């Protein structure tokens, strides 16, 4: 569960940094933070899986937004969770 | 040869139909996608076979309109063969219906679909033994992957057999299904279930709603921001084409440039936004997430007197209100059904999206996505409040919640494409017909009889109605645009294009917001009114026209008043 705690801190920081440029992007990052946090508290892998899934999807979307409009967002850094998502998914599929 | 596809809701009947016929029917991953029968034809070894996809039903004791359609078809039309599709992961519950089908004395083939899902859930079905017990052929399939379809085609040519097991009533069917399931189903310890893991978080009582709102924000960002460069390029193309053609001189080129290209073009500009919205919606629907959102929102829904089944038509309403209203046939309680039909036009259909994007782009360039999402949420809120009012006054009664949660699936690209294309095509067809025709009409009423806009019929109509709308701060040109939107909402944008209105100079940002809210809520388009009339009667159709106009005016006025405080 160390991983879940580290990711909680990482996404909390991203959420704070994003707040000035987009409140709703920051809201999504805060939601991801809380999912990781709950995963850490409950010691459940499923929370890490879903938070990583949302974070990866959101970062891909933000890459598309960057390509379309040239707007950079801290949310792109959520792509760091893609390997975690891959590892967690392999446990199920 | 006529073959009927019969089964519980959401067992993959339409997917089987597509696999057998190579058809392009839209599939979903929630119950109630098919609410009227669909027909697909194909040739199997030279024999022409018509497949009739019937709406899903749990038993022959039909309660809702779509279920009645299925039962009546089997009794009256008597197809040559029934393909009874079962969800293998929910075998016993699906088998009740199979046993009840014996009453029609029509040959049957039992299709065990979604075998992959059953195996993942630790369910192993002995199909050979099942075939012996029932006395009919049993074929295992995974329709979305085309597995088992060739074998199914061979069995169709043979023609199936009559069921050996013939229970007399529903209770006997339930008992018999239980006994058969014990004989043919073997349960093995399943692998760690991904569905359970996803459900634990997506349906978490604290996190479920924030996750849902996050997905909604992603959907609107995808629709608004990612499609932006394509929309911009189309806008420049149609703008330049319209100007070039109109400047060639003469009434014909004026009609072509300022009328048709400006009108139809100003609507086609938003096709990328609409296609992107449908891609995102299709992914959410096909993945199986949408029904979870429904489940999460049920607490809220029941407080407004609606049942869980009402949410599917409401979600479909984001695409087009016409099929959404038809989807209410799956609602058993007639009063809940009427309430769901009446509030559906408040769910913002894709035809209204171009209006929001146009106004948000001009007045709120930095926060367009947020404004569009806000408009959609206001539509949902008004729909819920209206439902509550209707259920407490005109349509009193209790609401029940019965909802089956489908398995999660990785949406396959073919289905996402089918779903997106069938909805986008509808929009394009309207652009080529109704919008084209209305563009000519709008061009005519803006050019004649005086030869200038100020002396045109449009000016007369718009100025006549100005006193009604003047508290909202709109000029007569915008009023003409609103009136034209009564035919189809896209025509509002087409009319703005033809009238060449400079929005930034014409109204204030709060009047623009009021205009967006008004177009969200004011009377449904002609096609929707006709569908409401066909589904629940003339009285309700007339009622919703006046009710929605009143609500739209009230909300738009409130937006202008609040705006004046700043």
Short mmCIF file of N, CA, C and O in Angstrom, two decimals, chain B residues 353-455:
data_model
loop_
_atom_site.label_atom_id
_atom_site.label_comp_id
_atom_site.label_asym_id
_atom_site.label_seq_id
_atom_site.Cartn_x
_atom_site.Cartn_y
_atom_site.Cartn_z
N UNK B 353 -26.37 20.95 -29.63
CA UNK B 353 -24.95 21.15 -29.33
C UNK B 353 -24.32 22.27 -30.19
O UNK B 353 -23.58 23.10 -29.64
N UNK B 354 -24.60 22.33 -31.51
CA UNK B 354 -24.01 23.41 -32.30
C UNK B 354 -24.34 24.80 -31.76
O UNK B 354 -23.51 25.71 -31.82
N UNK B 355 -25.55 24.97 -31.21
CA UNK B 355 -25.94 26.29 -30.69
C UNK B 355 -25.05 26.64 -29.49
O UNK B 355 -24.51 27.75 -29.40
N UNK B 356 -24.87 25.67 -28.58
CA UNK B 356 -24.05 25.95 -27.39
C UNK B 356 -22.60 26.25 -27.79
O UNK B 356 -21.97 27.16 -27.25
N UNK B 357 -22.10 25.44 -28.73
CA UNK B 357 -20.69 25.61 -29.10
C UNK B 357 -20.48 26.96 -29.78
O UNK B 357 -19.51 27.67 -29.50
N UNK B 358 -21.43 27.33 -30.62
CA UNK B 358 -21.34 28.63 -31.30
C UNK B 358 -21.33 29.78 -30.28
O UNK B 358 -20.45 30.64 -30.29
N UNK B 359 -22.30 29.78 -29.36
CA UNK B 359 -22.42 30.87 -28.38
C UNK B 359 -21.29 30.83 -27.36
O UNK B 359 -20.75 31.88 -26.99
N UNK B 360 -20.94 29.62 -26.90
CA UNK B 360 -19.85 29.51 -25.91
C UNK B 360 -18.54 30.00 -26.54
O UNK B 360 -17.74 30.67 -25.87
N UNK B 361 -18.34 29.68 -27.82
CA UNK B 361 -17.11 30.09 -28.50
C UNK B 361 -17.01 31.60 -28.60
O UNK B 361 -15.93 32.18 -28.43
N UNK B 362 -18.14 32.28 -28.82
CA UNK B 362 -18.13 33.74 -28.98
C UNK B 362 -18.05 34.44 -27.61
O UNK B 362 -17.27 35.37 -27.42
N UNK B 363 -18.85 33.97 -26.65
CA UNK B 363 -18.99 34.71 -25.39
C UNK B 363 -18.13 34.19 -24.23
O UNK B 363 -17.83 34.92 -23.31
N UNK B 364 -17.81 32.90 -24.26
CA UNK B 364 -17.03 32.33 -23.14
C UNK B 364 -15.88 31.50 -23.70
O UNK B 364 -15.80 30.29 -23.44
N UNK B 365 -14.98 32.13 -24.47
CA UNK B 365 -13.96 31.35 -25.18
C UNK B 365 -13.04 30.55 -24.25
O UNK B 365 -12.62 29.46 -24.61
N UNK B 366 -12.77 31.08 -23.06
CA UNK B 366 -11.84 30.40 -22.16
C UNK B 366 -12.46 29.24 -21.40
O UNK B 366 -11.75 28.40 -20.85
N UNK B 367 -13.78 29.21 -21.34
CA UNK B 367 -14.42 28.17 -20.52
C UNK B 367 -15.60 27.53 -21.27
O UNK B 367 -16.62 27.22 -20.67
N UNK B 368 -15.42 27.36 -22.57
CA UNK B 368 -16.49 26.80 -23.40
C UNK B 368 -16.97 25.44 -22.92
O UNK B 368 -18.18 25.21 -22.79
N UNK B 369 -16.02 24.53 -22.64
CA UNK B 369 -16.37 23.17 -22.21
C UNK B 369 -17.19 23.20 -20.93
O UNK B 369 -18.18 22.46 -20.78
N UNK B 370 -16.77 24.07 -19.99
CA UNK B 370 -17.48 24.16 -18.70
C UNK B 370 -18.91 24.64 -18.92
O UNK B 370 -19.85 24.12 -18.33
N UNK B 371 -19.06 25.66 -19.78
CA UNK B 371 -20.41 26.21 -20.04
C UNK B 371 -21.30 25.15 -20.69
O UNK B 371 -22.46 24.96 -20.29
N UNK B 372 -20.75 24.42 -21.67
CA UNK B 372 -21.55 23.39 -22.34
C UNK B 372 -21.98 22.32 -21.34
O UNK B 372 -23.13 21.89 -21.31
N UNK B 373 -21.04 21.90 -20.48
CA UNK B 373 -21.38 20.88 -19.47
C UNK B 373 -22.46 21.41 -18.52
O UNK B 373 -23.40 20.71 -18.17
N UNK B 374 -22.32 22.69 -18.15
CA UNK B 374 -23.29 23.32 -17.25
C UNK B 374 -24.69 23.31 -17.88
O UNK B 374 -25.68 22.99 -17.22
N UNK B 375 -24.76 23.62 -19.16
CA UNK B 375 -26.05 23.64 -19.87
C UNK B 375 -26.68 22.24 -19.83
O UNK B 375 -27.86 22.08 -19.54
N UNK B 376 -25.86 21.23 -20.10
CA UNK B 376 -26.37 19.85 -20.08
C UNK B 376 -26.89 19.50 -18.67
O UNK B 376 -27.94 18.89 -18.53
N UNK B 377 -26.12 19.88 -17.65
CA UNK B 377 -26.53 19.55 -16.27
C UNK B 377 -27.82 20.28 -15.89
O UNK B 377 -28.67 19.72 -15.20
N UNK B 378 -27.97 21.53 -16.37
CA UNK B 378 -29.21 22.26 -16.09
C UNK B 378 -30.39 21.54 -16.74
O UNK B 378 -31.46 21.40 -16.15
N UNK B 379 -30.18 21.03 -17.96
CA UNK B 379 -31.23 20.26 -18.64
C UNK B 379 -31.65 19.05 -17.80
O UNK B 379 -32.85 18.80 -17.62
N UNK B 380 -30.66 18.34 -17.26
CA UNK B 380 -30.95 17.15 -16.44
C UNK B 380 -31.71 17.57 -15.18
O UNK B 380 -32.71 16.94 -14.79
N UNK B 381 -31.25 18.65 -14.57
CA UNK B 381 -31.88 19.14 -13.34
C UNK B 381 -33.34 19.52 -13.59
O UNK B 381 -34.24 19.14 -12.83
N UNK B 382 -33.58 20.26 -14.68
CA UNK B 382 -34.97 20.67 -15.01
C UNK B 382 -35.82 19.42 -15.29
O UNK B 382 -36.99 19.35 -14.90
N UNK B 383 -35.21 18.43 -15.95
CA UNK B 383 -35.95 17.19 -16.25
C UNK B 383 -36.36 16.51 -14.93
O UNK B 383 -37.51 16.07 -14.78
N UNK B 384 -35.45 16.43 -13.98
CA UNK B 384 -35.75 15.79 -12.69
C UNK B 384 -36.82 16.57 -11.92
O UNK B 384 -37.75 15.98 -11.38
N UNK B 385 -36.67 17.89 -11.89
CA UNK B 385 -37.65 18.70 -11.15
C UNK B 385 -39.03 18.56 -11.80
O UNK B 385 -40.04 18.40 -11.11
N UNK B 386 -39.06 18.60 -13.13
CA UNK B 386 -40.34 18.46 -13.84
C UNK B 386 -40.95 17.09 -13.55
O UNK B 386 -42.17 16.98 -13.33
N UNK B 387 -40.11 16.05 -13.54
CA UNK B 387 -40.61 14.70 -13.26
C UNK B 387 -41.24 14.67 -11.88
O UNK B 387 -42.33 14.09 -11.68
N UNK B 388 -40.58 15.31 -10.92
CA UNK B 388 -41.11 15.35 -9.56
C UNK B 388 -42.47 16.04 -9.53
O UNK B 388 -43.43 15.55 -8.91
N UNK B 389 -42.55 17.18 -10.24
CA UNK B 389 -43.82 17.92 -10.28
C UNK B 389 -44.92 17.05 -10.91
O UNK B 389 -46.02 16.95 -10.37
N UNK B 390 -44.60 16.41 -12.02
CA UNK B 390 -45.61 15.57 -12.70
C UNK B 390 -46.05 14.41 -11.81
O UNK B 390 -47.23 14.08 -11.72
N UNK B 391 -45.07 13.78 -11.13
CA UNK B 391 -45.38 12.59 -10.33
C UNK B 391 -46.12 12.95 -9.05
O UNK B 391 -46.76 12.11 -8.44
N UNK B 392 -46.00 14.20 -8.63
CA UNK B 392 -46.71 14.62 -7.41
C UNK B 392 -48.09 15.17 -7.75
O UNK B 392 -48.92 15.34 -6.88
N UNK B 393 -48.30 15.51 -9.03
CA UNK B 393 -49.57 16.13 -9.39
C UNK B 393 -50.35 15.31 -10.42
O UNK B 393 -51.26 14.57 -10.08
N UNK B 394 -49.94 15.38 -11.67
CA UNK B 394 -50.72 14.77 -12.75
C UNK B 394 -50.56 13.26 -12.84
O UNK B 394 -51.45 12.55 -13.28
N UNK B 395 -49.40 12.76 -12.41
CA UNK B 395 -49.10 11.33 -12.63
C UNK B 395 -48.67 10.66 -11.32
O UNK B 395 -47.58 10.10 -11.23
N UNK B 396 -49.53 10.73 -10.33
CA UNK B 396 -49.17 10.21 -9.00
C UNK B 396 -49.00 8.69 -9.01
O UNK B 396 -49.68 7.99 -9.77
N UNK B 397 -48.12 8.17 -8.12
CA UNK B 397 -47.95 6.73 -7.99
C UNK B 397 -46.58 6.39 -7.43
O UNK B 397 -45.72 7.26 -7.29
N UNK B 398 -46.36 5.10 -7.10
CA UNK B 398 -45.09 4.66 -6.55
C UNK B 398 -44.12 4.30 -7.69
O UNK B 398 -44.54 3.89 -8.76
N UNK B 399 -42.83 4.42 -7.40
CA UNK B 399 -41.83 4.01 -8.39
C UNK B 399 -41.09 2.78 -7.91
O UNK B 399 -40.79 2.65 -6.73
N UNK B 400 -40.86 1.84 -8.83
CA UNK B 400 -40.10 0.64 -8.48
C UNK B 400 -38.77 0.68 -9.21
O UNK B 400 -38.65 1.28 -10.27
N UNK B 401 -37.78 0.00 -8.65
CA UNK B 401 -36.49 -0.03 -9.33
C UNK B 401 -36.04 -1.47 -9.58
O UNK B 401 -35.82 -2.23 -8.66
N UNK B 402 -36.01 -1.83 -10.85
CA UNK B 402 -35.49 -3.15 -11.23
C UNK B 402 -34.47 -2.90 -12.33
O UNK B 402 -34.79 -2.34 -13.37
N UNK B 403 -33.24 -3.25 -12.08
CA UNK B 403 -32.20 -2.95 -13.07
C UNK B 403 -31.19 -4.09 -13.07
O UNK B 403 -30.69 -4.49 -12.02
N UNK B 404 -30.90 -4.58 -14.25
CA UNK B 404 -29.92 -5.65 -14.37
C UNK B 404 -28.59 -5.02 -14.77
O UNK B 404 -28.53 -4.22 -15.70
N UNK B 405 -27.53 -5.35 -14.03
CA UNK B 405 -26.24 -4.78 -14.37
C UNK B 405 -25.51 -5.70 -15.35
O UNK B 405 -25.24 -6.85 -15.01
N UNK B 406 -25.22 -5.21 -16.55
CA UNK B 406 -24.53 -6.06 -17.52
C UNK B 406 -23.05 -6.19 -17.16
O UNK B 406 -22.54 -5.41 -16.36
N UNK B 407 -22.36 -7.16 -17.77
CA UNK B 407 -20.93 -7.27 -17.48
C UNK B 407 -20.16 -6.12 -18.12
O UNK B 407 -20.63 -5.51 -19.09
N UNK B 408 -18.97 -5.83 -17.58
CA UNK B 408 -18.11 -4.83 -18.22
C UNK B 408 -17.52 -5.45 -19.47
O UNK B 408 -17.24 -6.65 -19.51
N UNK B 409 -17.34 -4.63 -20.48
CA UNK B 409 -16.71 -5.12 -21.71
C UNK B 409 -15.77 -4.05 -22.24
O UNK B 409 -16.04 -2.86 -22.08
N UNK B 410 -14.70 -4.51 -22.87
CA UNK B 410 -13.84 -3.57 -23.57
C UNK B 410 -14.56 -3.25 -24.88
O UNK B 410 -14.77 -4.15 -25.69
N UNK B 411 -15.02 -2.01 -25.08
CA UNK B 411 -15.81 -1.72 -26.28
C UNK B 411 -15.02 -2.06 -27.54
O UNK B 411 -13.84 -1.69 -27.63
N UNK B 412 -15.67 -2.78 -28.44
CA UNK B 412 -14.91 -3.09 -29.66
C UNK B 412 -15.14 -2.00 -30.70
O UNK B 412 -16.20 -1.40 -30.78
N UNK B 413 -14.06 -1.71 -31.43
CA UNK B 413 -14.05 -0.55 -32.33
C UNK B 413 -15.20 -0.58 -33.33
O UNK B 413 -15.79 0.45 -33.65
N UNK B 414 -15.54 -1.80 -33.80
CA UNK B 414 -16.61 -1.94 -34.79
C UNK B 414 -17.95 -1.45 -34.21
O UNK B 414 -18.70 -0.74 -34.86
N UNK B 415 -18.21 -1.83 -32.96
CA UNK B 415 -19.48 -1.43 -32.34
C UNK B 415 -19.50 0.07 -32.04
O UNK B 415 -20.54 0.72 -32.16
N UNK B 416 -18.34 0.60 -31.61
CA UNK B 416 -18.27 2.05 -31.35
C UNK B 416 -18.54 2.79 -32.66
O UNK B 416 -19.32 3.75 -32.71
N UNK B 417 -17.93 2.32 -33.75
CA UNK B 417 -18.12 2.94 -35.06
C UNK B 417 -19.58 2.86 -35.48
O UNK B 417 -20.17 3.85 -35.92
N UNK B 418 -20.19 1.65 -35.35
CA UNK B 418 -21.59 1.46 -35.75
C UNK B 418 -22.50 2.43 -35.00
O UNK B 418 -23.34 3.10 -35.58
N UNK B 419 -22.31 2.46 -33.69
CA UNK B 419 -23.16 3.29 -32.85
C UNK B 419 -22.97 4.78 -33.19
O UNK B 419 -23.94 5.53 -33.30
N UNK B 420 -21.71 5.19 -33.36
CA UNK B 420 -21.42 6.59 -33.67
C UNK B 420 -21.97 6.95 -35.05
O UNK B 420 -22.63 7.98 -35.22
N UNK B 421 -21.70 6.09 -36.02
CA UNK B 421 -22.09 6.39 -37.39
C UNK B 421 -23.61 6.44 -37.54
O UNK B 421 -24.15 7.34 -38.19
N UNK B 422 -24.33 5.49 -36.90
CA UNK B 422 -25.78 5.47 -37.09
C UNK B 422 -26.41 6.74 -36.53
O UNK B 422 -27.38 7.25 -37.07
N UNK B 423 -25.84 7.29 -35.46
CA UNK B 423 -26.39 8.52 -34.89
C UNK B 423 -25.92 9.75 -35.67
O UNK B 423 -26.69 10.69 -35.89
N UNK B 424 -24.65 9.75 -36.10
CA UNK B 424 -24.14 10.91 -36.86
C UNK B 424 -24.82 10.97 -38.22
O UNK B 424 -25.12 12.05 -38.74
N UNK B 425 -25.07 9.80 -38.82
CA UNK B 425 -25.72 9.75 -40.13
C UNK B 425 -27.10 10.41 -40.07
O UNK B 425 -27.49 11.13 -40.98
N UNK B 426 -27.79 10.18 -38.95
CA UNK B 426 -29.10 10.78 -38.75
C UNK B 426 -28.99 12.31 -38.84
O UNK B 426 -29.81 12.98 -39.46
N UNK B 427 -27.94 12.84 -38.23
CA UNK B 427 -27.69 14.28 -38.24
C UNK B 427 -27.39 14.75 -39.67
O UNK B 427 -27.92 15.77 -40.13
N UNK B 428 -26.56 13.98 -40.38
CA UNK B 428 -26.20 14.36 -41.75
C UNK B 428 -27.42 14.29 -42.68
O UNK B 428 -27.58 15.13 -43.57
N UNK B 429 -28.26 13.28 -42.45
CA UNK B 429 -29.47 13.15 -43.28
C UNK B 429 -30.36 14.37 -43.10
O UNK B 429 -30.94 14.89 -44.05
N UNK B 430 -30.44 14.83 -41.84
CA UNK B 430 -31.25 16.03 -41.58
C UNK B 430 -30.65 17.24 -42.29
O UNK B 430 -31.36 18.10 -42.81
N UNK B 431 -29.30 17.31 -42.32
CA UNK B 431 -28.64 18.43 -42.98
C UNK B 431 -28.97 18.45 -44.46
O UNK B 431 -29.14 19.50 -45.07
N UNK B 432 -29.09 17.25 -45.05
CA UNK B 432 -29.36 17.15 -46.48
C UNK B 432 -30.83 17.28 -46.83
O UNK B 432 -31.17 17.40 -48.00
N UNK B 433 -31.70 17.26 -45.87
CA UNK B 433 -33.14 17.31 -46.17
C UNK B 433 -33.80 18.52 -45.50
O UNK B 433 -33.91 19.58 -46.10
N UNK B 434 -34.19 18.34 -44.22
CA UNK B 434 -34.93 19.39 -43.51
C UNK B 434 -34.16 20.70 -43.46
O UNK B 434 -34.70 21.78 -43.74
N UNK B 435 -32.86 20.61 -43.12
CA UNK B 435 -32.08 21.84 -42.94
C UNK B 435 -31.87 22.54 -44.29
O UNK B 435 -31.95 23.77 -44.39
N UNK B 436 -31.63 21.73 -45.34
CA UNK B 436 -31.48 22.29 -46.68
C UNK B 436 -32.76 23.04 -47.09
O UNK B 436 -32.71 24.20 -47.52
N UNK B 437 -33.89 22.38 -46.88
CA UNK B 437 -35.17 22.98 -47.25
C UNK B 437 -35.43 24.25 -46.43
O UNK B 437 -35.82 25.29 -46.97
N UNK B 438 -35.18 24.15 -45.14
CA UNK B 438 -35.41 25.31 -44.27
C UNK B 438 -34.45 26.45 -44.59
O UNK B 438 -34.80 27.62 -44.43
N UNK B 439 -33.23 26.11 -45.04
CA UNK B 439 -32.27 27.16 -45.42
C UNK B 439 -32.84 27.97 -46.59
O UNK B 439 -32.71 29.19 -46.63
N UNK B 440 -33.47 27.26 -47.53
CA UNK B 440 -34.08 27.94 -48.68
C UNK B 440 -35.23 28.82 -48.19
O UNK B 440 -35.34 29.98 -48.59
N UNK B 441 -36.05 28.26 -47.28
CA UNK B 441 -37.19 29.03 -46.75
C UNK B 441 -36.69 30.27 -46.02
O UNK B 441 -37.18 31.39 -46.25
N UNK B 442 -35.69 30.08 -45.15
CA UNK B 442 -35.17 31.22 -44.38
C UNK B 442 -34.56 32.26 -45.33
O UNK B 442 -34.76 33.46 -45.17
N UNK B 443 -33.80 31.76 -46.34
CA UNK B 443 -33.22 32.70 -47.31
C UNK B 443 -34.35 33.51 -47.97
O UNK B 443 -34.24 34.73 -48.10
N UNK B 444 -35.43 32.81 -48.37
CA UNK B 444 -36.55 33.48 -49.05
C UNK B 444 -37.18 34.55 -48.16
O UNK B 444 -37.36 35.69 -48.59
N UNK B 445 -37.47 34.16 -46.91
CA UNK B 445 -38.16 35.14 -46.05
C UNK B 445 -37.23 36.28 -45.59
O UNK B 445 -37.69 37.27 -45.06
N UNK B 446 -35.91 36.10 -45.81
CA UNK B 446 -35.01 37.21 -45.46
C UNK B 446 -34.70 38.10 -46.67
O UNK B 446 -34.09 39.16 -46.51
N UNK B 447 -35.06 37.65 -47.85
CA UNK B 447 -34.77 38.41 -49.08
C UNK B 447 -36.01 39.10 -49.65
O UNK B 447 -35.91 40.07 -50.38
N UNK B 448 -37.17 38.55 -49.37
CA UNK B 448 -38.41 39.04 -50.00
C UNK B 448 -39.38 39.55 -48.95
O UNK B 448 -39.31 39.13 -47.80
N UNK B 449 -40.31 40.45 -49.27
CA UNK B 449 -40.57 41.02 -50.59
C UNK B 449 -39.72 42.25 -50.92
O UNK B 449 -39.64 42.67 -52.07
N UNK B 450 -39.05 42.81 -49.89
CA UNK B 450 -38.43 44.12 -50.10
C UNK B 450 -37.06 44.12 -50.73
O UNK B 450 -36.58 45.16 -51.16
N UNK B 451 -36.39 42.98 -50.82
CA UNK B 451 -35.04 42.93 -51.40
C UNK B 451 -33.95 43.16 -50.36
O UNK B 451 -32.77 42.99 -50.66
N UNK B 452 -34.30 43.58 -49.14
CA UNK B 452 -33.30 43.72 -48.09
C UNK B 452 -33.84 43.10 -46.80
O UNK B 452 -35.06 42.91 -46.66
N UNK B 453 -32.93 42.81 -45.90
CA UNK B 453 -33.31 42.12 -44.66
C UNK B 453 -34.33 42.93 -43.86
O UNK B 453 -35.31 42.39 -43.33
N UNK B 454 -34.11 44.25 -43.80
CA UNK B 454 -34.98 45.12 -43.00
C UNK B 454 -36.42 45.13 -43.51
O UNK B 454 -37.35 45.37 -42.75
N UNK B 455 -36.60 44.88 -44.83
CA UNK B 455 -37.94 44.93 -45.41
C UNK B 455 -38.47 43.53 -45.74
O UNK B 455 -39.33 43.38 -46.59
#
